[in-house]
XYZ file of C-alpha atoms in Angstrom:
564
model
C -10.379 13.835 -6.423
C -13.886 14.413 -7.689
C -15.070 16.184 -4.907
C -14.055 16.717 -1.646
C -16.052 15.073 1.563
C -16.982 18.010 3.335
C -20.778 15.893 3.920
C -18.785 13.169 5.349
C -17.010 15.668 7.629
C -20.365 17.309 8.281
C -22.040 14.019 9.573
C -19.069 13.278 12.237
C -18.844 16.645 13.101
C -22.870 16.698 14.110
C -23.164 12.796 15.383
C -19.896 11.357 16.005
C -17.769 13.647 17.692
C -20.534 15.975 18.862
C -18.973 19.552 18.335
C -21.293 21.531 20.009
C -19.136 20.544 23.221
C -16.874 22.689 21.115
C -19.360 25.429 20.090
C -20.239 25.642 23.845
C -16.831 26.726 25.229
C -16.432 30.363 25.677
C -13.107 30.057 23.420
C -15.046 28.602 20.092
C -18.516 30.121 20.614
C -18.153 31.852 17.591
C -18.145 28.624 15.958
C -21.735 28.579 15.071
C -23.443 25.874 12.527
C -23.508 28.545 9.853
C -19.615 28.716 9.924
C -19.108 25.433 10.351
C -21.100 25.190 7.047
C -19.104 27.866 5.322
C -15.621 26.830 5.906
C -16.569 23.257 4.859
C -18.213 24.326 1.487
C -15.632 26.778 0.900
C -12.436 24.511 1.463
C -14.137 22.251 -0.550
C -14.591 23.854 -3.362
C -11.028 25.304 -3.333
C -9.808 21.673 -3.338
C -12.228 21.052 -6.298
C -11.669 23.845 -8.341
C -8.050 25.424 -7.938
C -6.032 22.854 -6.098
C -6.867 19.401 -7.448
C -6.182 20.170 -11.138
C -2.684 21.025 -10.397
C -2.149 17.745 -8.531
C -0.859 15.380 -11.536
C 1.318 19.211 -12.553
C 3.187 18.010 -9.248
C 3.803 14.676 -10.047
C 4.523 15.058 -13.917
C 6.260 17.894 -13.520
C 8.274 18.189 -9.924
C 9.947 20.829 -8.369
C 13.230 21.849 -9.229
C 16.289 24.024 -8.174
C 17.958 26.278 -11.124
C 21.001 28.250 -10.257
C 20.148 28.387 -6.762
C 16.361 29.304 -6.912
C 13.714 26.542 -6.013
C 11.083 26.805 -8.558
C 7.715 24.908 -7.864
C 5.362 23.094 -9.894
C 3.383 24.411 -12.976
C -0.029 26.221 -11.208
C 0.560 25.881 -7.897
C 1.727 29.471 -7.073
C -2.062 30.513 -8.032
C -3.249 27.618 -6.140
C -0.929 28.266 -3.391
C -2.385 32.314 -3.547
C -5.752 31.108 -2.813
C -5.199 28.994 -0.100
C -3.042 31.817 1.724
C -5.227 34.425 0.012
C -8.939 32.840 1.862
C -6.835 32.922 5.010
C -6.854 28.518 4.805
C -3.245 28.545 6.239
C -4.567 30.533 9.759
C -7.612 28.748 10.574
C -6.586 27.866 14.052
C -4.236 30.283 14.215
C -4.618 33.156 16.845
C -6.834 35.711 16.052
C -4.674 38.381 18.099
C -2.279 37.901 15.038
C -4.485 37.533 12.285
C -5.736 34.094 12.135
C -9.287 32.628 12.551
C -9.315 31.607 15.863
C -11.068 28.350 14.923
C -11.043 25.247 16.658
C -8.458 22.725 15.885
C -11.520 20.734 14.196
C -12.427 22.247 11.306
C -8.506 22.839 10.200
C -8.592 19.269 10.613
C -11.242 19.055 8.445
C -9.986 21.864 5.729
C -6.393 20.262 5.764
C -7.662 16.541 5.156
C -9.609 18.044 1.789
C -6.737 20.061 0.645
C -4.164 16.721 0.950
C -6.793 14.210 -0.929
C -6.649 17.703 -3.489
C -3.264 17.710 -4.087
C -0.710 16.114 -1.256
C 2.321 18.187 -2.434
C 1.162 21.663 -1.941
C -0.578 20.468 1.172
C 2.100 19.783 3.096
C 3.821 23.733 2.565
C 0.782 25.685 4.321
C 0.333 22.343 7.013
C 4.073 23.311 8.602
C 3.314 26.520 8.866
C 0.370 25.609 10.927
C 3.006 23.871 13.019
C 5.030 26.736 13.384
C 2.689 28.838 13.849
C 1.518 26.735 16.954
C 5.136 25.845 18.489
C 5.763 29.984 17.860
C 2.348 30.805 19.617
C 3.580 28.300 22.292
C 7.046 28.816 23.298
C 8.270 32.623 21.410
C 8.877 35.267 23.026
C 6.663 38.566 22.388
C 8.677 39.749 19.842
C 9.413 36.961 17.502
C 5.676 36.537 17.844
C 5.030 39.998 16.378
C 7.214 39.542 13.859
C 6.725 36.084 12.374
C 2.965 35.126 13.709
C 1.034 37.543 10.896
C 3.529 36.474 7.906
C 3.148 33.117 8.588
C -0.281 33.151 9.139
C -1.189 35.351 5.807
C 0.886 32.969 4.214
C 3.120 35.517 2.927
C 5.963 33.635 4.661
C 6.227 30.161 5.085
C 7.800 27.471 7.907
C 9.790 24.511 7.593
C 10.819 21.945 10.698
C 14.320 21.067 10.313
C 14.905 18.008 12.525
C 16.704 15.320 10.635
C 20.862 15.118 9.799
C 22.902 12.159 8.184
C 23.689 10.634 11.432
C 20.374 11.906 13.353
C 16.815 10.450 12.343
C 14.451 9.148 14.649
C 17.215 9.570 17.146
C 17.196 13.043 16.983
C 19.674 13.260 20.164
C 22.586 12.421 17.497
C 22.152 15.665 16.000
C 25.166 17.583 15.691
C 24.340 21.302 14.649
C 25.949 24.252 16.663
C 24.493 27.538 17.589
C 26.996 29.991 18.843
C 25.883 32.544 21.239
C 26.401 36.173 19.161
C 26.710 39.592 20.824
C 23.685 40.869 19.807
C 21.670 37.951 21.864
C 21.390 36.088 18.505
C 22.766 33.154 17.611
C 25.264 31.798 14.376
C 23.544 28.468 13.104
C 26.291 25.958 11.422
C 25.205 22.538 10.242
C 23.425 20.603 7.534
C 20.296 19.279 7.855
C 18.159 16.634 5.724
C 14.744 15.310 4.154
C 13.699 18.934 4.933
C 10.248 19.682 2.466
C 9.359 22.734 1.146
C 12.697 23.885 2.462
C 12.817 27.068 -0.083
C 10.140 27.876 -2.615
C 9.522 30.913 -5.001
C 5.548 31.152 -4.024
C 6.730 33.188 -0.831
C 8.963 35.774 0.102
C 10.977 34.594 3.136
C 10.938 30.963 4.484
C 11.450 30.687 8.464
C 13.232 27.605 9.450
C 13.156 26.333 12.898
C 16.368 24.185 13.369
C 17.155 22.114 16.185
C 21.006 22.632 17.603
C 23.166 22.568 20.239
C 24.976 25.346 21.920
C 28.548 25.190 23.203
C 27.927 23.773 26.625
C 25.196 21.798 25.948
C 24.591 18.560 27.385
C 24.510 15.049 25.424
C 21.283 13.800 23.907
C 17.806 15.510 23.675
C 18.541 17.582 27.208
C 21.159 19.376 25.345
C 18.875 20.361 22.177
C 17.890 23.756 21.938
C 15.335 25.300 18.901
C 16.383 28.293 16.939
C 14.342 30.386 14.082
C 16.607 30.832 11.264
C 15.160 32.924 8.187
C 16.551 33.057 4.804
C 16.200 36.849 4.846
C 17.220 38.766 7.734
C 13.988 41.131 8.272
C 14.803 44.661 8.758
C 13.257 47.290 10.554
C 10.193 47.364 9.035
C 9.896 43.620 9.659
C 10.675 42.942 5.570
C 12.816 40.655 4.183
C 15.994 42.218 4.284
C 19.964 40.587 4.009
C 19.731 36.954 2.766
C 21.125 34.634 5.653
C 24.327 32.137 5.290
C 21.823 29.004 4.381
C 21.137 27.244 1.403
C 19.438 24.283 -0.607
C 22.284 22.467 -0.963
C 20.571 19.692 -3.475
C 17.039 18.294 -3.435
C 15.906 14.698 -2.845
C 14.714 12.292 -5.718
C 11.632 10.871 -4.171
C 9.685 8.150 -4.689
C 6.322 10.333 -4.665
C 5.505 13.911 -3.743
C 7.348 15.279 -6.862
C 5.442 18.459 -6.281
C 7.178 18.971 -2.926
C 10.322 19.982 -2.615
C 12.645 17.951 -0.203
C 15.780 20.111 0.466
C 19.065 19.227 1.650
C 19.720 22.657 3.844
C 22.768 23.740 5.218
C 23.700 26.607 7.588
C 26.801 28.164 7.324
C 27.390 30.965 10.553
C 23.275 31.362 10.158
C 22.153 34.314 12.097
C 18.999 32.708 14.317
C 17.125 33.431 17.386
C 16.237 30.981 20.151
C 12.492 29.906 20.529
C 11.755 29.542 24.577
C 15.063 28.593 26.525
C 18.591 26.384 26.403
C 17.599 22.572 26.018
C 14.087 23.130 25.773
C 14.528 22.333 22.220
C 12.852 19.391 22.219
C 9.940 20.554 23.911
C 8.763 23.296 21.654
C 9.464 21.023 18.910
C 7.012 18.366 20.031
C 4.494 20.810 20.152
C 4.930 21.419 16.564
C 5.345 17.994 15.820
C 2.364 16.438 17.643
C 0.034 18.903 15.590
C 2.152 17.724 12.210
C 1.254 14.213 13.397
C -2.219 14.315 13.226
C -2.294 16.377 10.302
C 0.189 13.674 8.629
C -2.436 10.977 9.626
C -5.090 13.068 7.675
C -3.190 13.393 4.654
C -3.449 9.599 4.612
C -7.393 9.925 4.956
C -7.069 12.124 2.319
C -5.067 10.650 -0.170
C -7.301 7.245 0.630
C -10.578 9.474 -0.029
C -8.923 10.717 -3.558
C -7.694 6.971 -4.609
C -11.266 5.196 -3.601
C -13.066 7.810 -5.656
C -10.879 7.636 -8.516
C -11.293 3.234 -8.083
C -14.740 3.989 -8.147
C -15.101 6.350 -11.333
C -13.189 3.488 -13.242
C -14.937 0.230 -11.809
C -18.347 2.060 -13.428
C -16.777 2.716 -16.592
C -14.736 -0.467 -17.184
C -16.569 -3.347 -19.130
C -15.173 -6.895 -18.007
C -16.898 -9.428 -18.065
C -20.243 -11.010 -16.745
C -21.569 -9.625 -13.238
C -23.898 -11.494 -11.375
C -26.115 -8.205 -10.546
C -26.311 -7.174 -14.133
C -24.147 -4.499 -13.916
C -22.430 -3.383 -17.115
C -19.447 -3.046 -15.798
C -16.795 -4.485 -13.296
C -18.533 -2.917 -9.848
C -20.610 -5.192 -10.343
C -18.124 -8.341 -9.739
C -18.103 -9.078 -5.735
C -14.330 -8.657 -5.300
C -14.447 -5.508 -6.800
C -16.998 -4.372 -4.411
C -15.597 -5.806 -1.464
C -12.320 -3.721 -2.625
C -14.312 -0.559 -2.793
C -16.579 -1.017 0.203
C -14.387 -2.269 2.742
C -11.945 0.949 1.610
C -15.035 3.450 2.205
C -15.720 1.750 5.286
C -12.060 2.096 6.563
C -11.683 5.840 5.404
C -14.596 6.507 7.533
C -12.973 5.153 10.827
C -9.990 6.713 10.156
C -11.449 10.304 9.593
C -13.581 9.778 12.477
C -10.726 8.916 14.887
C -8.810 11.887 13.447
C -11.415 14.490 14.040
C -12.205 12.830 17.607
C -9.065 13.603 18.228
C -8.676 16.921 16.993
C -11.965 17.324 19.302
C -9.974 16.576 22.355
C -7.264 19.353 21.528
C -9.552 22.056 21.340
C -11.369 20.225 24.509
C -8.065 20.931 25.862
C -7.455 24.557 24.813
C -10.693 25.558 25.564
C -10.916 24.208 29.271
C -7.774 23.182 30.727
C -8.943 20.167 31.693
C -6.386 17.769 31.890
C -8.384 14.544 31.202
C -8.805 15.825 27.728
C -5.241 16.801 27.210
C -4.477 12.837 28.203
C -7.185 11.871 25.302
C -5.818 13.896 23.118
C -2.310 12.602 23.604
C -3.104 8.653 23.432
C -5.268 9.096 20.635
C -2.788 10.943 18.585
C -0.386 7.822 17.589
C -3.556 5.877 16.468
C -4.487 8.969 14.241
C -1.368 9.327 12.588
C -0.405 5.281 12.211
C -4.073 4.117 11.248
C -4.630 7.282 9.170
C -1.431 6.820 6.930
C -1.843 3.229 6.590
C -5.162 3.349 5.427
C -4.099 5.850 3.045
C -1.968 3.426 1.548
C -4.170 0.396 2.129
C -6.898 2.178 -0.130
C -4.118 3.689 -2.741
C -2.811 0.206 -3.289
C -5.646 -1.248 -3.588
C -6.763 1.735 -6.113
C -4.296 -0.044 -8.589
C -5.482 -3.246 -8.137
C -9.220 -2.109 -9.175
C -7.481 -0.802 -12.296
C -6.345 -3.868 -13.210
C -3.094 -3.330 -14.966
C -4.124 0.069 -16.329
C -3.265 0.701 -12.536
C 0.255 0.472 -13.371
C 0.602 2.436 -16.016
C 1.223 6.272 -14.416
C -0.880 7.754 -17.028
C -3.637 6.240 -15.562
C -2.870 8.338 -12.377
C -3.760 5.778 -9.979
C -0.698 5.059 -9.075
C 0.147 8.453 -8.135
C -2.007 7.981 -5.159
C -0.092 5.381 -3.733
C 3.497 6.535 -4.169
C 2.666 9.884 -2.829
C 0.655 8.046 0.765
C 4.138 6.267 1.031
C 6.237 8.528 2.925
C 3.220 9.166 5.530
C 3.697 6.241 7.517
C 7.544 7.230 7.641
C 7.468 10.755 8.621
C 7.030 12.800 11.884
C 7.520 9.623 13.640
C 7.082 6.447 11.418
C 4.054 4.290 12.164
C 6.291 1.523 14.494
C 7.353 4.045 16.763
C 3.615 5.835 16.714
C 2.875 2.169 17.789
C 5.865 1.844 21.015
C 4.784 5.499 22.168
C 0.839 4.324 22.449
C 2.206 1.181 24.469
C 4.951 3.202 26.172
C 4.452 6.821 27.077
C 0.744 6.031 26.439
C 0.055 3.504 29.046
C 2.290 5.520 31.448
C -0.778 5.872 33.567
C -1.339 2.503 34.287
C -3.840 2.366 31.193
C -6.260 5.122 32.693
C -7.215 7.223 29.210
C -6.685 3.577 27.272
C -9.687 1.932 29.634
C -11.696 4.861 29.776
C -11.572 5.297 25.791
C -12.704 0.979 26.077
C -15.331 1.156 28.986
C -17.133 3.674 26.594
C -17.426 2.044 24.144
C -17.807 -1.371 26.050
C -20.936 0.799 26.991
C -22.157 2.331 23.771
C -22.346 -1.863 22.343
C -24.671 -2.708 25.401
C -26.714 0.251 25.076
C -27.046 -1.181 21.171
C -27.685 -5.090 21.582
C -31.631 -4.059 21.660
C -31.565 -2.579 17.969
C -28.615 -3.610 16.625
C -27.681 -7.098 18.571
C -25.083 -8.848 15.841
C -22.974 -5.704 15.826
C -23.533 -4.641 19.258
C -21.859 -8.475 20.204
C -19.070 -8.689 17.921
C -18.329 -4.760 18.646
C -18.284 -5.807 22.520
C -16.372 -9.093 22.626
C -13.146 -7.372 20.601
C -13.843 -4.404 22.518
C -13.479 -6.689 26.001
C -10.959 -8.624 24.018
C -8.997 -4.937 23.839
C -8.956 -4.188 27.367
C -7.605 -7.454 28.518
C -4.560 -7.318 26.586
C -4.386 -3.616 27.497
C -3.937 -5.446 31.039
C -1.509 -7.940 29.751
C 0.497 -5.337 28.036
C 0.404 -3.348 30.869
C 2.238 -6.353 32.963
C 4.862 -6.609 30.180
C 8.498 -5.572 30.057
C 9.010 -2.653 27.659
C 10.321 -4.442 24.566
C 7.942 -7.315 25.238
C 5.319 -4.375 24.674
C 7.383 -3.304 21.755
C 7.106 -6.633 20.052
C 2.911 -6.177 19.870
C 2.660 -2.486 19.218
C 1.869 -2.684 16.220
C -0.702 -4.682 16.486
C -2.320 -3.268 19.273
C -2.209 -0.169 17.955
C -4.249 -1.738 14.837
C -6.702 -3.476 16.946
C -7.269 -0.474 19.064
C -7.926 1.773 15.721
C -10.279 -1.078 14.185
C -12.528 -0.589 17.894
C -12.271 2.529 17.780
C -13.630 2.804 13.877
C -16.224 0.136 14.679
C -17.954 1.863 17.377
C -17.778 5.145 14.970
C -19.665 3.084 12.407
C -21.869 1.675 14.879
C -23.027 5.286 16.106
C -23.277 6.465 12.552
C -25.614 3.178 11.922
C -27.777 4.519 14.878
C -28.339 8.365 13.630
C -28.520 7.453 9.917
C -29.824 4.209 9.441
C -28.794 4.111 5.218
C -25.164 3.464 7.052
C -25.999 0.332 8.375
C -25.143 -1.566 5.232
C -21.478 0.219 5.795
C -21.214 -0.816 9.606
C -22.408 -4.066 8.855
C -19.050 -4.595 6.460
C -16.671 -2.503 9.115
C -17.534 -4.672 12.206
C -18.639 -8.212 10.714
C -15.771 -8.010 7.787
C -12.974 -6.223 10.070
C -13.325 -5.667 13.626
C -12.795 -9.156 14.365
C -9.150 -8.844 13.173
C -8.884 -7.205 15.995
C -8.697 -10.632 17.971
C -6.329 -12.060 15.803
C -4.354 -8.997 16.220
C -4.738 -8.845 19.758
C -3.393 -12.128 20.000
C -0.174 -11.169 17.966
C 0.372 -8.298 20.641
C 0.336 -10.852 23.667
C 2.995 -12.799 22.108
C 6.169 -10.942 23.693
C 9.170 -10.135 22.210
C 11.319 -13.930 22.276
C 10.465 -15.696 19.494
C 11.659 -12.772 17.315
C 15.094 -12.841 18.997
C 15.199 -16.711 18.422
C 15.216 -16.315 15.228
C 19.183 -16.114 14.047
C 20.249 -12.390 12.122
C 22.069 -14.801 9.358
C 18.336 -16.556 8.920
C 16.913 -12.686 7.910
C 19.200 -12.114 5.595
């Protein structure tokens, strides 16, 4: 990445998402406009200047397990020392244990820039955050004083380990024990998969939280309880002390994210401790995992932000042909800039969905107020599913401006897009981010879903004076939106199913639209940008809207023998 979009996150922080609603509360008054400033230029140029040169290092040169030590990448244990070392892993964290104390936004902000830097190492100080949230959330005083400042110094690090052979997006297959111990500990036995940056030699203890069952417990998710399970035992001056019965059994061969390491893990009589009660498990672990999904979403804006750029650089520098503008080289051809423009047009929706979101956690945290809890909630699935498929949207079509220089790795372009792969797969993969907006989502009858749509129904009127093409087509899809949220909402469950995806699109290309629309109205050298978001692909919306009215039948007509 040339340079990281901290102006970009400036301009929706000040006129999209408004964040002096933010600055205002009594928890983020210390969030002033001079801080804001600093921690954007300052992430920034830490992605610019110590983490994005050891991106390719990742990919060329993966991670690797030698006799029984995980050994990462060339260069990123110095890059990984400055993230921990400016405090970047704690900037939400508490402050009462070292952290920040930031809102939710601006890690949002600093975590996007640091995945379009270099994805790989990205991903070790964003489960941390995780941890450090579900810990904050659900552990008792002690483990907090004990794991909250490692974790948030970065001198230890935190996994999420979820998945088994048998257990993946139905996690209430799992079949890891935890056996009650004298001591009020616990004895972890199981193996666990697809676990990243399960061990690493850039810290000195890695703190796994591990979903398992205990003895009694009952079948499926009720029965799933969450553990923290070191690799070192600390002793009693909280150090890392006796290694624990775990182990990197053998790491994954990936299709992308060399740099990271995905660990096979397995726990042998592993001495753990329970995070909040018996079969609240799942709970605290959706805690951690909601945060992961928006953060995964952003990793998608930033890998997207990294590939356009890149697309960019070359389309001025490669000579093909005869343009019609005069240009020397191929930007000048109009599929090439439809390629480039409609990608920086989409990046732009999807980083300003993301950070409205983020805006209605810390809403949340600061006031209480339930309303923005519910926001924060629906808008979550869109973040993560639009996010991660724009990332690889804007990768893919990275290559494609490269012409077949694209698919040659030394190029790097294609880097981009193997890495934004696994985003729409994990922490929920984007067709179940999709049945949880229709599902869980609409729960309440469609109330945050119409409220989100009658805004922005609004915000189009309010613009027909000034901007009166846009303003229409942004207000017919947007009507268009809200009536199949009412036919949805009249729908049997897998008849819902059968349109998520698409109506989770549609919703996200609304959403982005009236984004670009209020970016049009405080800058007007945007226009040209909203005028190729909402006349080139809002309006897929309705054909997408369509799709999600269709029910669920004539997929099941079609015979099993026919897919195959």
């Amino acid at each position: 990445m040339s340079h990281a979009p901290a102006a970009d996150h400036r301009f929706i922080l000040d006129h999209i998402i408004d964040f002096t609603d933010i600055s205002g509360t009594d928890r983020f008054a210390e969030a002033s406009p001079d801080m804001v400033s600093a921690i954007l230029d300052g992430a920034a140029r830490l992605c610019d200047e110590v983490v994005a040169p050891v991106n390719r290092n990742g990919d060329l040169t993966p991670a690797r397990l030698e006799n029984g030590v995980l050994r990462a990448s060339p260069g990123f244990e110095r890059a990984y020392r400055a993230i921990a070392g400016g405090g970047w892993v704690g900037v939400s964290a508490s402050a009462e244990y070292g952290g920040m104390g930031l809102p939710h936004v601006l890690a949002t902000c600093v975590n996007e820039m640091l995945a379009g830097a270099c994805l790989s190492l990205q991903l070790k100080p964003l489960l941390s955050q995780g941890q450090i949230e579900a810990l904050e959330h659900h552990a008792s005083e002690a483990l907090k004083a004990l794991y909250l400042p490692k974790l948030i110094s970065g001198e230890w690090s935190g996994t999420m380990n979820l998945t088994e052979p048998q257990a993946g997006s139905d996690v209430g297959a799992l079949t890891t024990r935890a056996v009650p111990a004298e001591d009020g500990s616990y004895r972890i036995s199981g193996q666990k998969i697809f676990i990243t940056w399960g061990d690493s030699d850039l810290v000195s203890n890695i703190c796994h939280l591990v979903l398992a069952r205990l003895p009694d417990a009952a079948p499926g998710v009720k029965g799933i309880s969450l553990f923290l399970v070191p690799k070192y035992l600390p002793d009693a001056a909280g150090n890392p002390g006796q290694a624990n019965n775990l182990r990197v059994v053998s790491l994954e061969h990936k299709l992308g994210i060399h740099g990271s390491p995905t660990c096979v893990m397995e726990f042998d009589q592993a001495t753990g401790w329970m995070v909040d009660g018996p079969g609240k498990g799942m709970a605290a672990m959706f805690t951690m995992m909601n945060n992961a999904r928006l953060g995964v979403g952003m990793q998608g804006v930033g890998v997207a932000e990294a590939a356009l750029q890149k697309a960019v650089a070359f389309a001025q520098e490669r000579v093909q042909g005869r343009t019609p503008d005069g240009s020397a080289t191929i930007i000048g051809h109009a599929d090439i800039r439809r390629m480039l423009t409609e990608a920086r047009a989409k990046i732009f929706a999807a980083r300003a969905i993301g950070l409205t979101c983020a805006k209605a956690i810390d809403m949340a945290s600061a006031t209480g107020d339930a309303a923005w809890a519910a926001r924060a909630a629906f808008l979550t699935p869109i973040a993560k599913a639009f996010g991660t498929d724009i990332g690889i949207e804007v990768a893919d079509m990275g290559v494609q401006v490269h012409g077949g220089m694209g698919f040659i790795e030394e190029t790097g372009a294609a880097q981009y897009l193997r890495d934004a792969r696994i985003t729409a797969i994990y922490e929920g993969t984007n067709g179940i981010q999709a049945m949880d907006l229709v599902g869980r989502k609409l729960a309440d009858g469609g109330a945050v879903a119409f409220e989100l749509i009658d805004g922005i129904i609004a915000r189009a009127i309010a613009a027909e004076e000034h901007w009166p093409e846009l303003a229409a087509i942004l207000g017919t899809v947007a009507r268009s939106l809200r009536g199949a949220t009412g036919a949805l909402l009249e729908m049997e469950m897998n008849d819902r199913f059968a349109g998520a995806v698409p109506y989770l699109r549609a919703f996200a290309l609304v959403l982005g639209a009236d984004a670009h629309l209020r970016a049009a109205q405080a800058d007007p050298e945007r226009l040209p940008l909203a005028r190729v978001m909402i006349t080139r692909l809002t309006e897929d919306a309705l054909f997408l809207l369509s799709a999600a009215r269709r029910r669920a039948a004539d997929l099941y007509a079609v015979p099993v023998a026919m897919l195959g």
